[in-house]
Coordinates of C-alpha atoms in Angstrom, one line a residue:
Chain A
X209 CA 5.8 -12.4 -31.3
X210 CA 7.0 -15.7 -29.8
X211 CA 5.8 -16.9 -26.4
X212 CA 8.2 -16.1 -23.6
X213 CA 8.3 -16.7 -19.8
X214 CA 6.4 -13.5 -19.0
X215 CA 3.6 -14.6 -21.4
X216 CA 3.4 -17.9 -19.6
X217 CA 3.3 -16.2 -16.2
X218 CA 0.6 -13.7 -17.4
X219 CA -1.4 -16.7 -18.6
X220 CA -1.1 -18.3 -15.2
X221 CA -2.2 -15.0 -13.6
X222 CA -5.2 -14.9 -16.0
X223 CA -6.3 -18.4 -15.0
X224 CA -5.9 -17.8 -11.2
X225 CA -7.7 -14.4 -11.4
X226 CA -10.5 -15.9 -13.4
X227 CA -10.9 -18.5 -10.7
X228 CA -11.0 -15.7 -8.1
X229 CA -13.7 -13.9 -10.1
X230 CA -15.8 -17.1 -10.2
X231 CA -15.2 -17.7 -6.5
X232 CA -16.3 -14.2 -5.6
X233 CA -19.4 -14.3 -7.8
X234 CA -20.6 -17.7 -6.6
X235 CA -19.3 -17.5 -3.0
X236 CA -16.7 -20.4 -3.4
X237 CA -14.2 -19.1 -0.9
X238 CA -11.6 -21.9 -1.6
X239 CA -11.0 -20.4 -5.0
X240 CA -10.2 -17.0 -3.5
X241 CA -8.3 -18.5 -0.6
X242 CA -5.8 -20.7 -2.6
X243 CA -5.4 -17.9 -5.1
X244 CA -3.4 -15.9 -2.5
X245 CA -0.3 -18.2 -2.2
X246 CA -0.6 -18.9 -6.0
X247 CA -0.6 -15.3 -7.0
X248 CA 2.2 -14.4 -4.5
X249 CA 4.4 -17.2 -6.0
X250 CA 3.7 -16.2 -9.6
X251 CA 4.3 -12.5 -9.0
X252 CA 7.6 -13.3 -7.2
X253 CA 8.7 -15.5 -10.1
X254 CA 7.8 -12.6 -12.5
X255 CA 9.7 -10.2 -10.3
X256 CA 12.8 -12.4 -10.3
X257 CA 13.0 -12.2 -14.2
X258 CA 15.8 -10.0 -15.4
X259 CA 15.1 -7.7 -18.3
X260 CA 16.3 -10.3 -20.7
X261 CA 13.5 -12.6 -19.5
X262 CA 15.9 -14.9 -17.7
X263 CA 15.8 -16.7 -14.4
X264 CA 18.5 -17.7 -12.0
X265 CA 17.9 -21.4 -11.3
X266 CA 18.6 -21.2 -7.6
X267 CA 16.4 -18.2 -7.1
X268 CA 13.5 -19.9 -8.9
X269 CA 13.8 -23.0 -6.7
X270 CA 13.8 -20.9 -3.5
X271 CA 10.7 -18.9 -4.6
X272 CA 8.9 -22.1 -5.6
X273 CA 9.8 -23.6 -2.2
X274 CA 8.5 -20.4 -0.4
X275 CA 5.3 -20.7 -2.3
X276 CA 5.0 -24.4 -1.5
X277 CA 5.5 -23.8 2.2
X278 CA 2.9 -20.9 2.2
X279 CA 0.4 -23.1 0.3
X280 CA 1.0 -25.9 2.8
X281 CA 0.3 -23.6 5.7
X282 CA -2.9 -22.5 4.0
X283 CA -3.9 -26.2 3.6
X284 CA -3.2 -26.8 7.3
X285 CA -5.2 -23.8 8.4
X286 CA -8.1 -24.9 6.1
X287 CA -8.0 -28.5 7.4
X288 CA -8.2 -27.3 11.0
X289 CA -10.9 -24.6 10.4
X290 CA -13.6 -26.5 12.4
X291 CA -11.4 -28.4 14.8
X292 CA -11.7 -27.9 18.5
X293 CA -7.9 -27.8 19.0
X294 CA -6.4 -24.7 20.6
X295 CA -2.8 -23.6 20.1
X296 CA -1.4 -20.7 22.2
X297 CA -4.9 -19.7 23.2
X298 CA -6.3 -19.5 19.7
X299 CA -8.3 -22.0 17.6
X300 CA -5.8 -24.0 15.5
X301 CA -6.7 -22.5 12.2
X302 CA -6.3 -18.9 13.5
X303 CA -3.1 -19.9 15.3
X304 CA -1.5 -20.9 12.0
X305 CA -2.1 -17.4 10.7
X306 CA -1.0 -15.5 13.9
X307 CA 2.0 -17.6 15.0
X308 CA 3.3 -18.9 11.7
X309 CA 2.1 -17.1 8.5
X310 CA 2.3 -13.6 10.0
X311 CA 6.1 -14.0 10.9
X312 CA 6.7 -15.8 7.6
X313 CA 5.2 -12.9 5.6
X314 CA 7.0 -10.3 7.7
X315 CA 10.5 -11.8 7.6
X316 CA 11.0 -14.7 5.2
X317 CA 9.3 -13.2 2.2
X318 CA 11.4 -9.9 2.3
X319 CA 14.6 -11.9 3.1
X320 CA 13.9 -14.0 0.0
X321 CA 13.8 -10.7 -2.0
X322 CA 17.1 -9.6 -0.4
X323 CA 18.8 -12.8 -1.5
X324 CA 17.4 -12.8 -5.0
X325 CA 18.3 -9.1 -5.4
X326 CA 21.8 -9.6 -4.1
X327 CA 22.6 -12.6 -6.2
X328 CA 20.8 -11.9 -9.4
X329 CA 18.6 -8.7 -9.9
X330 CA 21.3 -6.2 -8.9
X331 CA 23.3 -7.1 -12.0
X332 CA 20.3 -5.8 -13.9
X333 CA 20.6 -2.3 -12.5
X334 CA 24.4 -2.1 -12.4
X335 CA 24.6 -0.8 -16.0
X336 CA 21.9 1.8 -15.3
X337 CA 24.0 2.9 -12.3
X338 CA 27.0 3.2 -14.6
X339 CA 25.0 5.1 -17.2
X340 CA 23.7 7.5 -14.6
X341 CA 27.2 8.1 -13.2
X342 CA 28.6 9.0 -16.6
X343 CA 25.9 11.7 -17.1
Chain B
X163 CA -1.9 23.0 29.2
X164 CA -2.4 19.3 29.4
X165 CA 0.5 16.8 28.7
X166 CA -1.3 15.7 25.5
X167 CA -1.4 19.2 24.1
X168 CA 2.3 19.7 25.0
X169 CA 3.3 16.5 23.2
X170 CA 1.3 17.5 20.1
X171 CA 2.8 20.9 20.0
X172 CA 6.3 19.5 20.2
X173 CA 5.3 17.0 17.4
X174 CA 4.1 19.9 15.2
X175 CA 7.2 21.9 15.8
X176 CA 9.4 18.9 14.8
X177 CA 7.4 18.6 11.6
X178 CA 7.8 22.3 10.9
X179 CA 11.6 22.1 11.6
X180 CA 12.0 19.3 9.0
X181 CA 10.0 21.4 6.5
X182 CA 12.2 24.4 7.1
X183 CA 15.4 22.3 6.7
X184 CA 14.1 20.7 3.5
X185 CA 13.0 24.1 2.1
X186 CA 16.6 25.3 2.1
X187 CA 17.6 22.3 0.0
X188 CA 15.0 22.5 -2.7
X189 CA 16.6 23.6 -5.9
X190 CA 14.5 21.8 -8.6
X191 CA 11.4 19.8 -9.2
X192 CA 13.5 16.7 -8.8
X193 CA 14.3 17.8 -5.2
X194 CA 10.6 18.7 -4.6
X195 CA 9.0 15.6 -6.2
X196 CA 11.4 12.8 -5.6
X197 CA 13.6 14.2 -2.8
X198 CA 16.5 14.7 -5.2
X199 CA 16.9 10.9 -5.4
X200 CA 18.9 11.1 -2.2
X201 CA 17.2 8.6 0.1
X202 CA 18.9 5.6 1.8
X203 CA 17.0 2.3 2.2
X204 CA 16.1 2.8 5.9
X205 CA 14.5 6.2 5.4
X206 CA 12.8 5.1 2.2
X207 CA 11.5 1.8 3.6
X208 CA 10.2 3.3 6.9
X209 CA 8.6 6.2 4.9
X210 CA 7.0 3.7 2.5
X211 CA 5.4 1.7 5.3
X212 CA 4.2 4.8 7.2
X213 CA 2.6 6.3 4.1
X214 CA 0.8 3.0 3.5
X215 CA -0.2 2.5 7.2
X216 CA -2.9 5.2 7.3
X217 CA -5.5 6.2 9.9
X218 CA -7.7 3.4 8.6
X219 CA -4.9 0.9 9.3
X220 CA -4.5 1.9 12.9
X221 CA -8.0 3.1 14.0
X222 CA -10.1 1.1 11.5
X223 CA -8.4 -2.2 12.0
X224 CA -8.7 -1.8 15.8
X225 CA -12.4 -1.2 15.4
X226 CA -12.8 -4.2 13.2
X227 CA -10.8 -6.4 15.5
X228 CA -13.0 -5.4 18.4
X229 CA -16.1 -6.1 16.3
X230 CA -15.2 -9.1 14.1
X231 CA -12.4 -10.8 16.0
X232 CA -9.0 -11.9 14.8
X233 CA -10.4 -12.5 11.3
X234 CA -10.3 -8.7 10.8
X235 CA -6.5 -8.8 10.9
X236 CA -6.3 -11.9 8.7
X237 CA -8.3 -9.9 6.2
X238 CA -6.4 -6.7 6.3
X239 CA -3.0 -7.1 8.1
X240 CA -1.3 -10.4 8.6
X241 CA -0.6 -11.0 5.0
X242 CA 0.1 -7.4 4.1
X243 CA 3.9 -7.6 4.7
X244 CA 3.9 -9.9 1.7
X245 CA 2.8 -6.9 -0.3
X246 CA 6.1 -5.1 0.5
X247 CA 8.1 -8.2 -0.7
X248 CA 6.0 -8.3 -3.9
X249 CA 6.4 -4.5 -4.5
X250 CA 10.2 -4.8 -4.2
X251 CA 10.2 -7.9 -6.4
X252 CA 7.9 -6.4 -9.1
X253 CA 8.9 -2.7 -9.0
X254 CA 12.2 -2.3 -7.3
X255 CA 14.9 -2.9 -9.9
X256 CA 12.7 -2.0 -12.9
X257 CA 11.7 1.4 -11.5
X258 CA 15.2 2.1 -10.3
X259 CA 16.5 1.5 -13.8
X260 CA 13.9 3.8 -15.3
X261 CA 14.6 6.5 -12.8
X262 CA 18.3 6.4 -13.8
X263 CA 17.7 6.2 -17.5
X264 CA 14.8 8.8 -17.9
X265 CA 13.5 11.8 -16.1
X266 CA 10.9 9.9 -14.1
X267 CA 9.3 11.6 -11.1
X268 CA 5.8 10.1 -10.9
X269 CA 3.5 7.2 -11.9
X270 CA 2.2 9.0 -15.0
X271 CA 5.9 9.6 -16.0
X272 CA 6.4 5.8 -16.0
X273 CA 3.2 5.3 -18.1
X274 CA 4.4 8.0 -20.5
X275 CA 7.7 6.1 -21.1
X276 CA 6.1 2.6 -21.2
X277 CA 3.2 3.4 -23.6
X278 CA 3.4 5.6 -26.7
X279 CA 0.5 7.9 -27.4
X280 CA -1.4 10.3 -25.1
X281 CA -4.4 8.2 -24.0
X282 CA -2.7 6.2 -21.3
X283 CA -0.6 9.2 -20.1
X284 CA -3.6 11.6 -19.9
X285 CA -5.9 9.0 -18.2
X286 CA -3.3 8.1 -15.6
X287 CA -2.6 11.8 -14.9
X288 CA -6.3 12.5 -14.4
X289 CA -6.6 9.4 -12.2
X290 CA -3.7 10.5 -10.0
X291 CA -5.1 14.0 -9.4
X292 CA -8.7 12.8 -8.7
X293 CA -7.5 9.9 -6.6
X294 CA -5.1 12.1 -4.6
X295 CA -7.7 14.7 -3.8
X296 CA -10.1 11.9 -2.8
X297 CA -7.5 10.2 -0.6
X298 CA -6.6 13.6 0.9
X299 CA -10.2 14.2 1.7
X300 CA -10.5 11.0 3.7
X301 CA -7.3 11.8 5.6
X302 CA -8.4 15.4 6.3
X303 CA -11.6 14.0 7.8
X304 CA -9.6 11.6 10.0
X305 CA -7.2 14.4 11.0
X306 CA -10.2 16.5 12.1
X307 CA -11.4 13.8 14.4
X308 CA -8.0 13.3 16.1
X309 CA -7.1 17.0 16.4
X310 CA -10.5 17.8 17.8
X311 CA -10.0 15.2 20.5
X312 CA -6.6 16.6 21.5
X313 CA -7.4 20.4 21.4
X314 CA -11.1 20.1 22.3
X315 CA -12.2 21.8 19.1
X316 CA -14.9 21.0 16.5
X317 CA -14.0 18.4 13.9
X318 CA -14.1 21.2 11.2
X319 CA -11.6 23.3 13.2
X320 CA -9.5 20.2 13.8
X321 CA -9.5 19.4 10.1
X322 CA -8.3 22.9 9.3
X323 CA -5.5 22.8 11.9
X324 CA -4.3 19.4 10.9
X325 CA -4.4 20.2 7.2
X326 CA -2.6 23.4 7.7
X327 CA 0.3 21.7 9.5
X328 CA 0.7 19.1 6.8
X329 CA 0.4 21.7 4.1
X330 CA 3.0 24.0 5.6
X331 CA 5.8 21.4 5.8
X332 CA 4.9 19.7 2.4
X333 CA 4.6 23.0 0.5
X334 CA 7.8 24.2 2.0
X335 CA 9.9 21.1 1.6
X336 CA 8.1 18.9 -1.0
X337 CA 8.8 15.2 -0.8
X338 CA 12.2 15.8 0.7
X339 CA 10.3 17.0 3.8
X340 CA 7.6 14.4 3.2
X341 CA 10.1 11.5 3.2
X342 CA 11.9 12.6 6.4
X343 CA 8.6 13.4 8.2
X344 CA 7.3 10.0 7.1
X345 CA 10.4 8.5 8.5
X346 CA 10.0 10.2 11.9
X347 CA 6.2 9.4 11.9
X348 CA 6.9 5.8 11.0
X349 CA 9.3 5.3 13.9
X350 CA 6.7 6.9 16.2
X351 CA 4.1 4.5 14.9
X352 CA 6.3 1.5 15.5
X353 CA 7.1 2.6 19.1
X354 CA 3.5 3.4 20.0
X355 CA 2.3 0.1 18.6
X356 CA 4.7 -2.0 20.7
X357 CA 3.9 0.1 23.8
X358 CA 0.1 0.0 23.2
X359 CA 0.2 -3.8 22.7
X360 CA 1.8 -4.4 26.0
X361 CA -0.2 -1.8 27.9
X362 CA -3.5 -3.0 26.4
X363 CA -2.9 -6.7 27.0
X364 CA -1.6 -5.9 30.4
X365 CA -4.9 -4.3 31.4
X366 CA -6.5 -7.8 31.2
X367 CA -3.6 -9.8 32.6
X368 CA -1.5 -10.3 29.5
X369 CA -1.8 -12.0 26.1
X370 CA -2.7 -15.5 27.4
X371 CA -5.2 -14.3 30.0
X372 CA -6.8 -12.0 27.4
X373 CA -7.4 -14.9 25.0
X374 CA -8.6 -17.1 27.8
X375 CA -11.2 -14.5 28.9
X376 CA -12.5 -14.2 25.3
X377 CA -12.4 -18.0 24.5
X378 CA -14.2 -18.9 27.8
X379 CA -17.0 -16.5 26.8
X380 CA -17.0 -17.3 23.0
X381 CA -14.3 -19.3 21.3
X382 CA -15.9 -18.7 17.9
X383 CA -15.0 -15.0 18.2
X384 CA -11.3 -16.0 17.7
X385 CA -12.1 -18.3 14.7
X386 CA -11.3 -17.4 11.1
X387 CA -15.0 -17.5 10.2
X388 CA -16.1 -15.6 13.2
X389 CA -18.5 -13.1 11.7
X390 CA -17.7 -12.1 8.1
X391 CA -18.1 -14.6 5.2
X392 CA -14.7 -16.2 4.2
X393 CA -15.1 -15.1 0.6
X394 CA -15.3 -11.5 1.8
X395 CA -12.3 -12.0 4.1
X396 CA -10.0 -13.5 1.5
X397 CA -11.0 -11.1 -1.3
X398 CA -10.0 -8.3 1.2
X399 CA -6.6 -10.0 1.5
X400 CA -6.1 -9.9 -2.3
X401 CA -7.2 -6.3 -2.4
X402 CA -4.7 -5.4 0.4
X403 CA -1.8 -7.3 -1.2
X404 CA -2.3 -6.2 -4.8
X405 CA -3.6 -2.8 -3.9
X406 CA -0.5 -1.8 -1.8
X407 CA 1.8 -2.7 -4.8
X408 CA -0.3 -0.2 -6.8
X409 CA -0.4 2.7 -4.5
X410 CA 1.4 5.8 -5.9
X411 CA 2.8 6.8 -2.6
X412 CA 4.7 3.5 -2.5
X413 CA 5.7 3.5 -6.2
X414 CA 7.2 7.0 -6.2
X415 CA 9.4 6.1 -3.2
X416 CA 11.4 3.7 -5.6
X417 CA 12.2 6.8 -7.7
X418 CA 13.8 8.5 -4.7
X419 CA 16.6 6.1 -3.9
X420 CA 20.2 7.3 -4.1
X421 CA 21.8 4.0 -5.3
X422 CA 20.9 0.5 -6.4
X423 CA 22.4 -1.0 -3.3
X424 CA 19.6 0.7 -1.3
X425 CA 17.1 -1.8 -2.8
X426 CA 18.3 -4.9 -1.0
X427 CA 17.0 -4.5 2.6
X428 CA 14.1 -2.1 2.0
X429 CA 11.4 -4.8 1.8
X430 CA 12.5 -6.4 5.0
X431 CA 12.4 -3.0 6.9
X432 CA 9.0 -2.0 5.5
X433 CA 7.4 -5.4 6.1
X434 CA 8.8 -5.7 9.6
X435 CA 7.6 -2.2 10.5
X436 CA 4.2 -2.8 9.1
X437 CA 4.0 -6.2 10.9
X438 CA 4.9 -4.5 14.2
X439 CA 2.3 -1.8 13.8
X440 CA -0.4 -4.5 13.4
X441 CA 0.3 -5.1 17.2
X442 CA -1.7 -1.9 17.9
X443 CA -5.0 -3.2 16.4
X444 CA -4.4 -6.7 17.7
X445 CA -3.7 -5.6 21.3
X446 CA -6.1 -2.8 21.7
X447 CA -9.0 -4.4 19.7
X448 CA -8.9 -7.7 21.6
X449 CA -8.2 -6.2 25.0
X450 CA -11.2 -3.9 24.8
X451 CA -13.3 -6.9 23.7
X452 CA -12.0 -8.8 26.8
X453 CA -12.7 -5.7 29.0
X454 CA -16.3 -5.7 27.7
X455 CA -16.7 -9.4 28.6
X456 CA -15.4 -8.6 32.1
X457 CA -17.9 -5.8 32.4
X458 CA -15.1 -3.2 32.7
X459 CA -16.0 -1.6 29.4
X460 CA -19.4 -0.9 27.8
X461 CA -20.5 -2.6 24.6
X462 CA -19.4 0.2 22.2
X463 CA -22.3 1.4 20.0
X464 CA -19.9 2.9 17.5
X465 CA -17.0 0.5 17.1
X466 CA -14.9 3.3 15.5
X467 CA -14.4 4.6 19.0
X468 CA -12.6 1.5 20.2
X469 CA -9.1 3.1 20.2
X470 CA -10.2 6.4 21.6
X471 CA -12.3 4.7 24.3
X472 CA -9.2 2.8 25.4
X473 CA -7.0 5.9 25.4
X474 CA -9.6 7.9 27.4
X475 CA -10.3 5.3 30.0
X476 CA -7.4 2.8 30.4
X477 CA -4.0 4.7 30.1
X478 CA -2.3 7.7 31.6
X479 CA -2.7 11.1 29.8
X480 CA 1.0 11.2 28.8
X481 CA 0.9 7.7 27.2
X482 CA -2.4 8.7 25.5
X483 CA -0.7 11.8 24.2
X484 CA 2.1 9.7 22.6
X485 CA -0.4 7.3 21.1
X486 CA -2.5 10.1 19.7
X487 CA 0.6 11.7 18.2
X488 CA 1.3 8.3 16.6
X489 CA -2.2 8.0 15.2
X490 CA -2.0 11.5 13.8
X491 CA 1.4 10.6 12.3
X492 CA -0.2 7.7 10.5
X493 CA -2.8 10.0 9.0
X494 CA -0.3 12.8 8.2
X495 CA 2.3 10.5 6.6
X496 CA -0.3 9.4 4.1
X497 CA -1.5 12.9 3.5
X498 CA 1.8 14.5 2.6
X499 CA 2.5 11.8 0.0
X500 CA -0.8 12.5 -1.7
X501 CA -0.3 16.2 -1.7
X502 CA 3.0 15.7 -3.6
X503 CA 1.4 13.1 -5.9
X504 CA -1.6 15.3 -6.7
X505 CA 0.7 18.4 -7.2
X506 CA 2.9 16.4 -9.6
X507 CA -0.1 15.2 -11.6
X508 CA -1.5 18.7 -11.9
X509 CA 1.7 20.7 -12.5
X510 CA 3.8 18.2 -14.4
X511 CA 1.9 15.2 -15.7
X512 CA -1.3 16.8 -17.0
X513 CA 0.4 19.8 -18.5
X514 CA 3.0 17.5 -20.1
X515 CA 0.3 15.3 -21.6
X516 CA -1.4 18.3 -23.0
X517 CA 1.8 19.8 -24.4
X518 CA 2.1 22.7 -22.0
X519 CA 5.6 23.7 -20.9
X520 CA 5.8 24.8 -17.2
X521 CA 8.6 27.2 -16.2
X522 CA 9.7 27.5 -12.6
X523 CA 8.4 24.0 -11.7
X524 CA 9.1 24.3 -8.0
X525 CA 6.9 27.4 -7.6
X526 CA 4.1 25.8 -9.5
X527 CA 4.5 22.5 -7.6
X528 CA 4.0 24.5 -4.4
X529 CA 0.9 26.3 -5.7
X530 CA -0.5 22.9 -6.9
X531 CA 0.2 21.5 -3.5
X532 CA -1.9 24.3 -1.9
X533 CA -4.6 23.7 -4.5
X534 CA -4.8 19.9 -3.6
X535 CA -5.1 20.7 0.1
X536 CA -7.7 23.4 -0.5
X537 CA -9.8 21.0 -2.7
X538 CA -9.7 18.3 0.1
X539 CA -10.7 20.9 2.7
X540 CA -13.6 22.2 0.7
X541 CA -14.9 18.7 0.1
X542 CA -14.6 17.9 3.8
X543 CA -16.1 21.1 5.1
X544 CA -18.8 22.0 2.5
X545 CA -19.5 19.0 0.4
X546 CA -19.7 16.2 3.0
X547 CA -22.4 14.5 1.0
X548 CA -19.9 13.5 -1.6
X549 CA -17.1 12.5 0.7
X550 CA -18.2 8.9 0.7
X551 CA -17.9 8.9 -3.1
X552 CA -14.4 10.3 -2.9
X553 CA -13.5 7.6 -0.4
X554 CA -14.4 5.1 -3.1
X555 CA -11.7 6.7 -5.3
X556 CA -9.0 6.0 -2.8
X557 CA -7.2 2.7 -2.2
X558 CA -9.4 0.3 -4.3
X559 CA -9.5 2.6 -7.4
X560 CA -5.8 3.0 -7.4
X561 CA -5.4 -0.8 -7.1
X562 CA -7.7 -1.5 -10.0
X563 CA -6.3 1.3 -12.2
X564 CA -2.6 0.9 -11.6
X565 CA -1.7 -2.7 -10.9
X566 CA -2.1 -4.1 -14.4
X567 CA -0.7 -1.1 -16.4
X568 CA 2.3 -0.7 -14.1
X569 CA 3.2 -3.9 -12.3
X570 CA 2.4 -6.2 -15.3
X571 CA 3.3 -3.5 -17.9
X572 CA 6.9 -3.3 -16.7
X573 CA 7.4 -7.0 -17.5
X574 CA 4.9 -7.9 -20.3
X575 CA 5.7 -6.6 -23.7
X576 CA 2.2 -7.3 -25.0
X577 CA 0.7 -4.8 -22.5
X578 CA -0.8 -1.8 -24.4
X579 CA -1.7 1.8 -23.9
X580 CA -5.3 1.2 -24.9
X581 CA -5.6 -1.5 -22.2
X582 CA -4.1 0.9 -19.7
X583 CA -6.7 3.6 -20.5
X584 CA -9.5 1.0 -20.3
X585 CA -8.3 -0.4 -17.0
X586 CA -7.9 3.0 -15.4
X587 CA -11.3 4.1 -16.6
X588 CA -12.9 0.8 -15.3
X589 CA -11.2 1.1 -11.9
X590 CA -12.4 4.6 -11.3
X591 CA -15.9 4.3 -12.8
X592 CA -16.6 0.8 -11.3
X593 CA -15.7 1.9 -7.8
X594 CA -17.6 5.2 -8.0
X595 CA -20.8 3.6 -9.5
X596 CA -20.8 0.7 -7.1
X597 CA -20.4 3.1 -4.1
X598 CA -23.1 5.4 -5.4
X599 CA -25.6 2.7 -6.2
X600 CA -25.2 0.8 -3.0
X601 CA -25.3 3.9 -0.8
X602 CA -28.6 4.9 -2.4
X603 CA -29.8 1.3 -2.0
X604 CA -30.4 1.1 -5.7
X605 CA -28.5 -2.2 -5.8
X606 CA -27.6 -4.5 -2.9
X607 CA -24.3 -6.4 -3.0
X608 CA -24.3 -9.8 -1.3
X609 CA -22.4 -9.7 2.0
X610 CA -19.8 -12.2 0.8
X611 CA -18.6 -9.8 -2.0
X612 CA -15.8 -7.3 -1.1
X613 CA -16.5 -4.9 -3.9
X614 CA -13.0 -3.2 -4.0
X615 CA -11.2 -6.5 -4.3
X616 CA -13.6 -7.8 -6.8
X617 CA -13.2 -4.7 -9.0
X618 CA -9.4 -5.0 -8.7
X619 CA -9.2 -8.6 -10.0
X620 CA -11.7 -7.8 -12.8
X621 CA -9.6 -4.8 -13.7
X622 CA -6.5 -7.1 -14.1
X623 CA -8.6 -9.5 -16.3
X624 CA -9.7 -6.6 -18.5
X625 CA -6.2 -5.3 -18.8
X626 CA -4.9 -8.7 -20.0
X627 CA -7.9 -9.4 -22.3
X628 CA -7.7 -6.0 -24.0
X629 CA -3.9 -6.2 -24.4
X630 CA -4.2 -9.6 -26.1
X631 CA -7.3 -8.8 -28.2
X632 CA -6.0 -5.5 -29.5
X633 CA -2.2 -5.8 -29.7
X634 CA 0.1 -2.9 -30.4
X635 CA 3.4 -3.2 -32.2
X636 CA 4.4 0.3 -31.0
X637 CA 3.9 -0.6 -27.4
X638 CA 6.0 -3.8 -27.8
X639 CA 8.7 -1.8 -29.5
X640 CA 8.6 0.7 -26.7
X641 CA 9.0 -2.1 -24.2
X642 CA 12.1 -3.3 -26.0
X643 CA 13.6 0.2 -26.1
X644 CA 12.8 0.9 -22.5
X645 CA 14.6 -2.2 -21.3
X646 CA 17.5 -1.9 -23.7
X647 CA 16.7 -5.3 -25.1
X648 CA 18.2 -6.3 -28.4
X649 CA 16.6 -8.8 -30.8
X650 CA 18.5 -12.1 -31.2
X651 CA 19.1 -11.3 -34.9
X652 CA 20.8 -7.9 -34.2
X653 CA 22.9 -9.5 -31.5
X654 CA 24.1 -12.3 -33.8
X655 CA 24.9 -9.8 -36.6
X656 CA 27.0 -7.8 -34.2

């Protein structure tokens, strides 16, 4: 069997999850922490593949951008973990999670799916719909 | 009769009415197990979120927020809406296609179609039944606590009353009743969470004043590394995100949609609803902490009583009644899904895997539903010493057993049935053994290790390694057939 995109993504998942395992065993929290945006991005990329193992270029770019923004917010929260700064009544690192990451995960992530589905993935299920209708 | 009791009786009557309505529409096992594939996105998405947001999510997160600070919600709630986006990305279109192409009503059905041979199908069917009874047992226990508070009964009597209510409408109307009661219960949970947040923060002068009270006393309480080790917190995040995408009550909802256009907005509705219900734990947990600092609340010895102390002491009986109805809704919405999942695994999946033909599937599905509830009640009432072991077979075991075989297996042609059977066995055995050994103090796990999350990621590694080390041509061919993929040579010849 030749190597396809899914194989490459599963390899990436394997690397990240191995890092998580090492991080959990040896109490290296950064390995677990940065695995979160990494795995979310990889799984979104996997979920945007159609059944012919193809990506829509625009969708891939948006998913990677979402992952990059999420990773950047994780970096900001990490960098301010021990700072004395307070934002909206919360320590800065906590405020990043409560005021930015929480709304981002609740709204932007699902909106990204809606866009990818509308412009790309729905074509993958249209023939199933037609097949079902003829039965 | 107190206002709380009246509200609860009205709530129970509403659930019975939905069960009666659904019963008149049940014609086949398809109606009973996947609501006849008639659901629109709003009902499906609200039902999905409400079946995920269990009693632990409302009462347990509130207790942890009171005890640990905001880091409790970083661990278990703020990133969870991403799990809904991931579930729709990974499972939505692929499961919808399968549901239209094959007769797929359950997770073991998906496994049966994806992997040839009986090992994967049988092991997933057994895992579904054991896991469903285990999950139901935990929900029955929680139901007993809430119902006993409302009707002033013993916890055992409360468990029997609560279980009977869920059993009646689920046995009568199957997942058609389950989906619509989940929908009503989900809306109730959203409403109570918004109300409870503003009422709770209002008791200490609002959101800003509450945070000032806490930070003036101890700013560290609001930090990300307040009390639990960060490795533990972020492993919990991974467990929550990956685990939700592997919960059977969520997966089967994708098999219930009436058309492909219903997939588009479901993730947004479910994620928003879950995000809103996080307000309950955030508002009540932090406000009770602020009240304790002000000397208006005692330092709670049992933090699990945080929500009930607040309702007993800080709000009107009518408002408390609505909130308790919402908390009961959170528990019941998880329960009815597991009754249906457990019944399906017993009546359809296990029998199918063993080559037994079942006639009159609806009747047997109802009997299997009663059996699942009866098992959970027996464990709760008479075998309380093993309830903690069953708890280990709930969320984390499903996460470790299902994520690789299903979420990866739908995309990865190299995934194999053998790897599926190994991953399922590992997920269940590892969670069970870890819980048993730690509870008996035979082993001690360092406080920075969140065992469920750790077992989940190791389960994914095992699934990948076994699939690559012991490849299966038959499983790869089945993948090609399942997705109607043609080889490049056959396409060129055509």
